[in-house]
Short mmCIF file of N, CA, C and O in Angstrom, two decimals:
data_model
loop_
_atom_site.label_atom_id
_atom_site.label_comp_id
_atom_site.label_asym_id
_atom_site.label_seq_id
_atom_site.Cartn_x
_atom_site.Cartn_y
_atom_site.Cartn_z
N UNK A 75 -0.33 -15.50 -57.15
CA UNK A 75 -1.09 -15.74 -55.92
C UNK A 75 -0.58 -16.74 -55.00
O UNK A 75 -0.04 -17.76 -55.46
N UNK A 76 -0.74 -16.58 -53.76
CA UNK A 76 -0.19 -17.45 -52.75
C UNK A 76 -1.26 -18.64 -52.59
O UNK A 76 -2.45 -18.44 -52.82
N UNK A 77 -0.69 -19.77 -52.35
CA UNK A 77 -1.68 -20.98 -52.29
C UNK A 77 -2.27 -20.92 -50.91
O UNK A 77 -1.75 -20.54 -50.05
N UNK A 78 -3.48 -21.42 -50.84
CA UNK A 78 -4.34 -21.43 -49.68
C UNK A 78 -3.76 -22.50 -48.68
O UNK A 78 -3.27 -23.51 -49.15
N UNK A 79 -3.71 -22.17 -47.42
CA UNK A 79 -3.32 -23.13 -46.42
C UNK A 79 -4.27 -24.31 -46.23
O UNK A 79 -5.46 -24.16 -46.41
N UNK A 80 -3.73 -25.44 -46.11
CA UNK A 80 -4.62 -26.60 -45.94
C UNK A 80 -5.43 -26.54 -44.72
O UNK A 80 -5.05 -26.13 -43.68
N UNK A 81 -6.81 -26.82 -44.74
CA UNK A 81 -7.80 -26.70 -43.83
C UNK A 81 -7.73 -27.76 -42.80
O UNK A 81 -8.26 -27.72 -41.83
N UNK A 82 -7.11 -28.92 -43.11
CA UNK A 82 -7.07 -30.08 -42.24
C UNK A 82 -6.23 -29.92 -41.09
O UNK A 82 -6.41 -30.37 -39.93
N UNK A 83 -5.01 -29.27 -41.21
CA UNK A 83 -4.13 -29.24 -40.04
C UNK A 83 -4.00 -27.72 -39.56
O UNK A 83 -4.19 -26.69 -40.20
N UNK A 84 -3.84 -27.77 -38.19
CA UNK A 84 -3.80 -26.43 -37.63
C UNK A 84 -2.29 -26.23 -37.14
O UNK A 84 -2.06 -25.92 -35.96
N UNK A 85 -1.22 -26.17 -37.98
CA UNK A 85 -0.07 -26.05 -37.63
C UNK A 85 0.41 -24.68 -37.76
O UNK A 85 1.53 -24.42 -37.32
N UNK A 86 -0.25 -23.83 -38.41
CA UNK A 86 0.25 -22.45 -38.62
C UNK A 86 -0.05 -21.73 -37.24
O UNK A 86 -1.04 -22.07 -36.51
N UNK A 87 0.75 -20.67 -37.03
CA UNK A 87 0.69 -19.92 -35.75
C UNK A 87 -0.66 -19.20 -35.63
O UNK A 87 -1.31 -19.12 -34.60
N UNK A 88 -1.25 -18.76 -36.71
CA UNK A 88 -2.57 -18.04 -36.69
C UNK A 88 -3.54 -19.12 -36.36
O UNK A 88 -4.55 -18.70 -35.58
N UNK A 89 -3.56 -20.25 -36.86
CA UNK A 89 -4.69 -21.27 -36.52
C UNK A 89 -4.47 -21.65 -35.07
O UNK A 89 -5.54 -21.75 -34.52
N UNK A 90 -3.37 -21.88 -34.53
CA UNK A 90 -3.17 -22.11 -33.15
C UNK A 90 -3.63 -20.97 -32.22
O UNK A 90 -4.35 -21.24 -31.28
N UNK A 91 -3.29 -19.75 -32.62
CA UNK A 91 -3.80 -18.66 -31.67
C UNK A 91 -5.32 -18.50 -31.81
O UNK A 91 -5.83 -18.17 -30.81
N UNK A 92 -5.92 -18.73 -32.89
CA UNK A 92 -7.29 -18.56 -33.02
C UNK A 92 -8.03 -19.76 -32.26
O UNK A 92 -9.19 -19.53 -31.88
N UNK A 93 -7.36 -20.85 -32.10
CA UNK A 93 -8.05 -22.06 -31.39
C UNK A 93 -8.05 -21.78 -29.93
O UNK A 93 -8.90 -22.20 -29.17
N UNK A 94 -6.97 -21.06 -29.33
CA UNK A 94 -6.99 -20.78 -27.93
C UNK A 94 -7.92 -19.60 -27.68
O UNK A 94 -8.22 -18.78 -28.48
N UNK A 95 -8.38 -19.44 -26.39
CA UNK A 95 -9.13 -18.34 -25.97
C UNK A 95 -8.31 -17.14 -25.91
O UNK A 95 -7.20 -17.16 -25.48
N UNK A 96 -8.78 -16.00 -26.40
CA UNK A 96 -7.95 -14.78 -26.35
C UNK A 96 -7.82 -14.22 -24.86
O UNK A 96 -8.76 -14.47 -24.12
N UNK A 97 -6.70 -13.74 -24.55
CA UNK A 97 -6.44 -13.16 -23.35
C UNK A 97 -7.15 -11.78 -23.21
O UNK A 97 -6.80 -10.94 -23.85
N UNK A 98 -8.04 -11.73 -22.39
CA UNK A 98 -8.79 -10.55 -22.00
C UNK A 98 -8.22 -9.59 -21.03
O UNK A 98 -7.77 -10.26 -20.06
N UNK A 99 -8.22 -8.41 -21.03
CA UNK A 99 -7.75 -7.58 -20.02
C UNK A 99 -8.51 -7.69 -18.68
O UNK A 99 -7.88 -7.79 -17.62
N UNK A 100 -9.71 -7.96 -18.70
CA UNK A 100 -10.48 -8.12 -17.42
C UNK A 100 -10.20 -9.39 -16.78
O UNK A 100 -10.18 -9.45 -15.58
N UNK A 101 -9.92 -10.47 -17.43
CA UNK A 101 -9.42 -11.70 -16.84
C UNK A 101 -7.99 -11.47 -16.24
O UNK A 101 -7.79 -11.98 -15.15
N UNK A 102 -7.07 -10.79 -16.86
CA UNK A 102 -5.79 -10.61 -16.31
C UNK A 102 -5.97 -9.71 -15.20
O UNK A 102 -5.25 -9.93 -14.16
N UNK A 103 -6.97 -8.79 -15.23
CA UNK A 103 -7.01 -7.79 -14.04
C UNK A 103 -7.54 -8.51 -12.77
O UNK A 103 -7.05 -8.17 -11.64
N UNK A 104 -8.30 -9.59 -12.94
CA UNK A 104 -8.75 -10.39 -11.80
C UNK A 104 -7.68 -11.03 -11.07
O UNK A 104 -7.59 -11.13 -9.92
N UNK A 105 -6.55 -11.49 -11.92
CA UNK A 105 -5.47 -12.15 -11.19
C UNK A 105 -4.34 -11.13 -10.67
O UNK A 105 -3.72 -11.41 -9.75
N UNK A 106 -4.46 -9.84 -11.13
CA UNK A 106 -3.57 -8.97 -10.54
C UNK A 106 -4.07 -8.24 -9.43
O UNK A 106 -3.47 -7.88 -8.35
N UNK A 107 -5.51 -7.75 -9.47
CA UNK A 107 -6.08 -7.00 -8.32
C UNK A 107 -7.42 -7.48 -7.84
O UNK A 107 -7.94 -7.02 -6.95
N UNK A 108 -7.94 -8.54 -8.58
CA UNK A 108 -9.14 -9.05 -8.27
C UNK A 108 -9.23 -10.07 -7.28
O UNK A 108 -8.36 -10.17 -6.34
N UNK A 109 -10.31 -10.89 -7.23
CA UNK A 109 -10.68 -11.97 -6.35
C UNK A 109 -9.69 -13.03 -6.34
O UNK A 109 -9.37 -13.67 -5.30
N UNK A 110 -9.02 -13.30 -7.42
CA UNK A 110 -8.17 -14.48 -7.79
C UNK A 110 -6.73 -14.18 -7.34
O UNK A 110 -5.84 -14.99 -7.50
N UNK A 111 -6.50 -13.04 -6.87
CA UNK A 111 -5.10 -12.55 -6.52
C UNK A 111 -4.57 -13.34 -5.33
O UNK A 111 -5.32 -13.31 -4.34
N UNK A 112 -3.37 -13.86 -5.36
CA UNK A 112 -2.71 -14.71 -4.30
C UNK A 112 -1.87 -13.72 -3.42
O UNK A 112 -1.21 -13.02 -4.02
N UNK A 113 -2.18 -13.61 -2.12
CA UNK A 113 -1.34 -12.80 -1.37
C UNK A 113 0.04 -13.43 -1.19
O UNK A 113 0.28 -14.62 -1.15
N UNK A 114 1.06 -12.50 -1.24
CA UNK A 114 2.50 -12.95 -1.24
C UNK A 114 2.99 -12.56 0.10
O UNK A 114 2.80 -11.43 0.59
N UNK A 115 3.88 -13.46 0.71
CA UNK A 115 4.60 -13.11 1.83
C UNK A 115 5.97 -12.52 1.54
O UNK A 115 6.73 -13.17 1.04
N UNK A 116 5.97 -11.13 1.73
CA UNK A 116 7.32 -10.54 1.42
C UNK A 116 8.15 -10.49 2.63
O UNK A 116 7.81 -9.73 3.67
N UNK A 117 9.25 -11.08 2.46
CA UNK A 117 10.21 -11.01 3.64
C UNK A 117 11.42 -10.21 3.21
O UNK A 117 11.82 -10.25 2.12
N UNK A 118 11.97 -9.32 4.09
CA UNK A 118 13.04 -8.45 3.74
C UNK A 118 14.25 -9.28 3.32
O UNK A 118 15.11 -8.86 2.47
N UNK A 119 14.47 -10.56 3.82
CA UNK A 119 15.69 -11.32 3.58
C UNK A 119 15.61 -11.69 2.06
O UNK A 119 16.68 -11.82 1.35
N UNK A 120 14.47 -12.02 1.55
CA UNK A 120 14.29 -12.37 0.16
C UNK A 120 14.35 -11.36 -0.86
O UNK A 120 14.87 -11.53 -1.98
N UNK A 121 14.21 -10.03 -0.26
CA UNK A 121 14.33 -8.97 -1.22
C UNK A 121 15.66 -8.29 -0.95
O UNK A 121 15.91 -7.24 -1.66
N UNK A 122 16.69 -8.78 -0.29
CA UNK A 122 17.87 -8.25 -0.04
C UNK A 122 18.04 -7.21 1.02
O UNK A 122 19.05 -6.54 1.13
N UNK A 123 16.98 -7.13 1.86
CA UNK A 123 17.05 -6.14 2.96
C UNK A 123 17.65 -6.82 4.19
O UNK A 123 18.25 -7.92 4.22
N UNK A 124 17.71 -6.09 5.21
CA UNK A 124 18.20 -6.44 6.59
C UNK A 124 17.33 -7.48 7.12
O UNK A 124 16.08 -7.30 7.34
N UNK A 125 17.91 -8.69 7.66
CA UNK A 125 17.09 -9.61 8.29
C UNK A 125 16.74 -9.19 9.73
O UNK A 125 17.43 -8.56 10.37
N UNK A 126 15.42 -9.42 9.98
CA UNK A 126 14.84 -9.06 11.32
C UNK A 126 13.94 -10.15 11.78
O UNK A 126 13.27 -10.69 10.93
N UNK A 127 13.82 -10.35 13.07
CA UNK A 127 12.87 -11.35 13.45
C UNK A 127 11.51 -10.93 13.25
O UNK A 127 11.07 -9.89 13.07
N UNK A 128 10.65 -12.00 13.10
CA UNK A 128 9.21 -11.65 12.96
C UNK A 128 8.63 -10.97 14.23
O UNK A 128 9.06 -11.16 15.33
N UNK A 129 7.66 -10.02 13.91
CA UNK A 129 6.98 -9.32 15.03
C UNK A 129 6.09 -10.08 15.67
O UNK A 129 5.29 -10.86 15.18
N UNK A 130 5.96 -9.92 17.11
CA UNK A 130 4.85 -10.61 17.81
C UNK A 130 3.54 -9.92 17.63
O UNK A 130 3.55 -8.83 17.14
N UNK A 131 2.56 -10.49 18.23
CA UNK A 131 1.17 -9.88 18.05
C UNK A 131 1.16 -8.55 18.91
O UNK A 131 0.48 -7.62 18.46
N UNK A 132 1.76 -8.48 20.08
CA UNK A 132 1.87 -7.25 20.86
C UNK A 132 2.61 -6.12 20.05
O UNK A 132 2.14 -5.00 20.02
N UNK A 133 3.68 -6.38 19.36
CA UNK A 133 4.37 -5.48 18.69
C UNK A 133 3.58 -4.94 17.46
O UNK A 133 3.42 -3.65 17.18
N UNK A 134 2.77 -5.74 16.79
CA UNK A 134 1.99 -5.38 15.71
C UNK A 134 0.81 -4.60 16.22
O UNK A 134 0.40 -3.55 15.60
N UNK A 135 0.19 -4.90 17.36
CA UNK A 135 -0.92 -4.13 17.90
C UNK A 135 -0.52 -2.75 18.24
O UNK A 135 -1.12 -1.74 18.00
N UNK A 136 0.81 -2.55 18.95
CA UNK A 136 1.25 -1.21 19.29
C UNK A 136 1.57 -0.50 18.07
O UNK A 136 1.37 0.69 17.88
N UNK A 137 2.12 -1.06 17.03
CA UNK A 137 2.59 -0.38 15.72
C UNK A 137 1.21 0.07 15.05
O UNK A 137 1.12 1.12 14.57
N UNK A 138 0.19 -0.81 15.14
CA UNK A 138 -1.11 -0.25 14.38
C UNK A 138 -1.70 0.89 15.18
O UNK A 138 -2.19 1.91 14.61
N UNK A 139 -1.61 0.81 16.67
CA UNK A 139 -2.06 2.01 17.27
C UNK A 139 -1.24 3.17 17.12
O UNK A 139 -1.93 4.40 17.00
N UNK A 140 0.04 3.16 16.99
CA UNK A 140 0.82 4.25 16.78
C UNK A 140 0.75 4.91 15.38
O UNK A 140 1.01 5.99 15.14
N UNK A 141 0.36 4.12 14.53
CA UNK A 141 0.14 4.55 13.11
C UNK A 141 -1.34 5.05 12.76
O UNK A 141 -1.60 5.44 11.68
N UNK A 142 -2.13 4.95 13.66
CA UNK A 142 -3.43 5.35 13.70
C UNK A 142 -3.71 6.86 13.54
O UNK A 142 -2.75 7.61 14.12
N UNK A 143 -4.77 7.38 12.93
CA UNK A 143 -4.87 8.74 12.85
C UNK A 143 -5.17 9.47 14.11
O UNK A 143 -4.69 10.55 14.30
N UNK A 144 -5.97 8.78 15.02
CA UNK A 144 -6.26 9.24 16.22
C UNK A 144 -5.09 9.59 17.12
O UNK A 144 -4.90 10.62 17.84
N UNK A 145 -4.14 8.57 17.11
CA UNK A 145 -2.94 8.81 18.02
C UNK A 145 -2.08 9.92 17.56
O UNK A 145 -1.50 10.69 18.20
N UNK A 146 -1.84 10.01 16.06
CA UNK A 146 -1.20 11.10 15.56
C UNK A 146 -1.72 12.48 15.82
O UNK A 146 -1.02 13.36 16.05
N UNK A 147 -3.15 12.47 15.70
CA UNK A 147 -3.84 13.84 16.15
C UNK A 147 -3.56 14.20 17.51
O UNK A 147 -3.38 15.36 17.85
N UNK A 148 -3.76 13.23 18.45
CA UNK A 148 -3.50 13.58 19.87
C UNK A 148 -2.00 13.95 20.11
O UNK A 148 -1.77 14.88 20.91
N UNK A 149 -1.20 13.30 19.58
CA UNK A 149 0.27 13.63 19.60
C UNK A 149 0.53 15.04 19.13
O UNK A 149 1.30 15.78 19.75
N UNK A 150 0.01 15.40 18.00
CA UNK A 150 0.17 16.74 17.41
C UNK A 150 -0.44 17.67 18.42
O UNK A 150 0.15 18.82 18.56
N UNK A 151 -1.63 17.48 19.03
CA UNK A 151 -2.17 18.48 20.00
C UNK A 151 -1.29 18.71 21.23
O UNK A 151 -1.12 19.79 21.61
N UNK A 152 -0.85 17.57 21.81
CA UNK A 152 0.00 17.59 22.88
C UNK A 152 1.33 18.30 22.55
O UNK A 152 1.86 19.21 23.34
N UNK A 153 1.93 18.02 21.39
CA UNK A 153 3.14 18.63 21.01
C UNK A 153 2.99 20.14 20.77
O UNK A 153 3.76 20.82 21.16
N UNK A 154 1.94 20.57 20.26
CA UNK A 154 1.64 21.91 20.01
C UNK A 154 1.36 22.67 21.20
O UNK A 154 1.90 23.83 21.28
N UNK A 155 0.81 22.11 22.21
CA UNK A 155 0.64 22.76 23.49
C UNK A 155 2.03 22.86 24.18
O UNK A 155 2.33 23.89 24.69
N UNK A 156 2.75 21.85 24.10
CA UNK A 156 4.10 21.97 24.89
C UNK A 156 5.05 22.89 24.15
O UNK A 156 5.64 23.67 24.80
N UNK A 157 4.95 23.04 22.84
CA UNK A 157 5.81 24.01 22.20
C UNK A 157 5.30 25.31 22.10
O UNK A 157 6.08 26.27 22.08
N UNK A 158 3.96 25.41 22.12
CA UNK A 158 3.36 26.80 21.99
C UNK A 158 2.92 27.53 23.31
O UNK A 158 2.75 28.62 23.39
N UNK A 159 2.64 26.57 24.23
CA UNK A 159 2.08 27.06 25.57
C UNK A 159 3.02 27.93 26.26
O UNK A 159 2.56 29.11 26.68
N UNK A 160 4.19 27.55 26.69
CA UNK A 160 5.04 28.35 27.53
C UNK A 160 5.44 29.64 26.83
O UNK A 160 5.46 30.74 27.51
N UNK A 161 5.76 29.66 25.49
CA UNK A 161 6.08 31.08 24.86
C UNK A 161 4.91 31.96 24.95
O UNK A 161 5.03 32.98 25.09
N UNK A 162 3.77 31.33 24.76
CA UNK A 162 2.50 32.09 24.77
C UNK A 162 2.19 32.76 26.15
O UNK A 162 1.55 33.87 26.32
N UNK A 163 2.46 31.96 27.21
CA UNK A 163 2.30 32.39 28.55
C UNK A 163 3.25 33.47 28.90
O UNK A 163 3.03 34.28 29.88
N UNK A 164 4.40 33.37 28.45
CA UNK A 164 5.51 34.31 29.03
C UNK A 164 5.39 35.67 28.19
O UNK A 164 5.99 36.61 28.90
N UNK A 165 4.78 35.80 27.27
CA UNK A 165 4.70 37.02 26.56
C UNK A 165 3.44 37.77 27.00
O UNK A 165 2.47 37.25 27.43
N UNK A 166 3.59 39.25 27.15
CA UNK A 166 2.40 39.93 27.61
C UNK A 166 1.30 39.91 26.69
O UNK A 166 1.45 39.74 25.38
N UNK A 167 0.11 39.91 27.00
CA UNK A 167 -0.96 39.98 26.07
C UNK A 167 -1.06 41.26 25.30
O UNK A 167 -0.69 42.27 25.66
N UNK A 168 -1.36 41.09 23.96
CA UNK A 168 -1.47 42.18 23.13
C UNK A 168 -2.79 42.77 23.12
O UNK A 168 -3.80 42.10 23.08
N UNK A 169 -2.83 44.15 23.17
CA UNK A 169 -4.15 44.74 23.28
C UNK A 169 -4.55 45.15 21.83
O UNK A 169 -3.84 45.02 21.01
N UNK A 170 -5.91 45.37 21.63
CA UNK A 170 -6.44 45.50 20.35
C UNK A 170 -5.97 46.90 19.81
O UNK A 170 -5.95 46.93 18.54
N UNK A 171 -5.59 47.85 20.49
CA UNK A 171 -5.25 49.11 20.01
C UNK A 171 -3.77 49.08 19.52
O UNK A 171 -3.32 50.20 18.93
N UNK A 172 -3.03 48.01 19.64
CA UNK A 172 -1.68 48.10 19.32
C UNK A 172 -1.53 47.86 17.73
O UNK A 172 -0.60 48.13 17.24
N UNK A 173 -2.60 47.37 17.08
CA UNK A 173 -2.56 47.19 15.72
C UNK A 173 -3.22 48.30 14.96
O UNK A 173 -3.95 48.78 14.81
#
């Protein structure tokens, strides 16, 4: 039989691991997606991308407006009218007995 480990010293890895608090998934999750998450400033130059100057507040405002759902919907309506209106007006109306 194996000899029992001495209880006076905590030099074995099992004793050290049990002395530390166990890493819980919820604690790790707070640091990854929770309140304790630190925002990171991602710059394309650091990631190997093309260097570009920082955007001004006006550029950011225009970009947010052009990426909004309302702008895209309005642009789609105008584009649909421009592409569909003239061909629809140039064709003669179809009567119901044609089908």
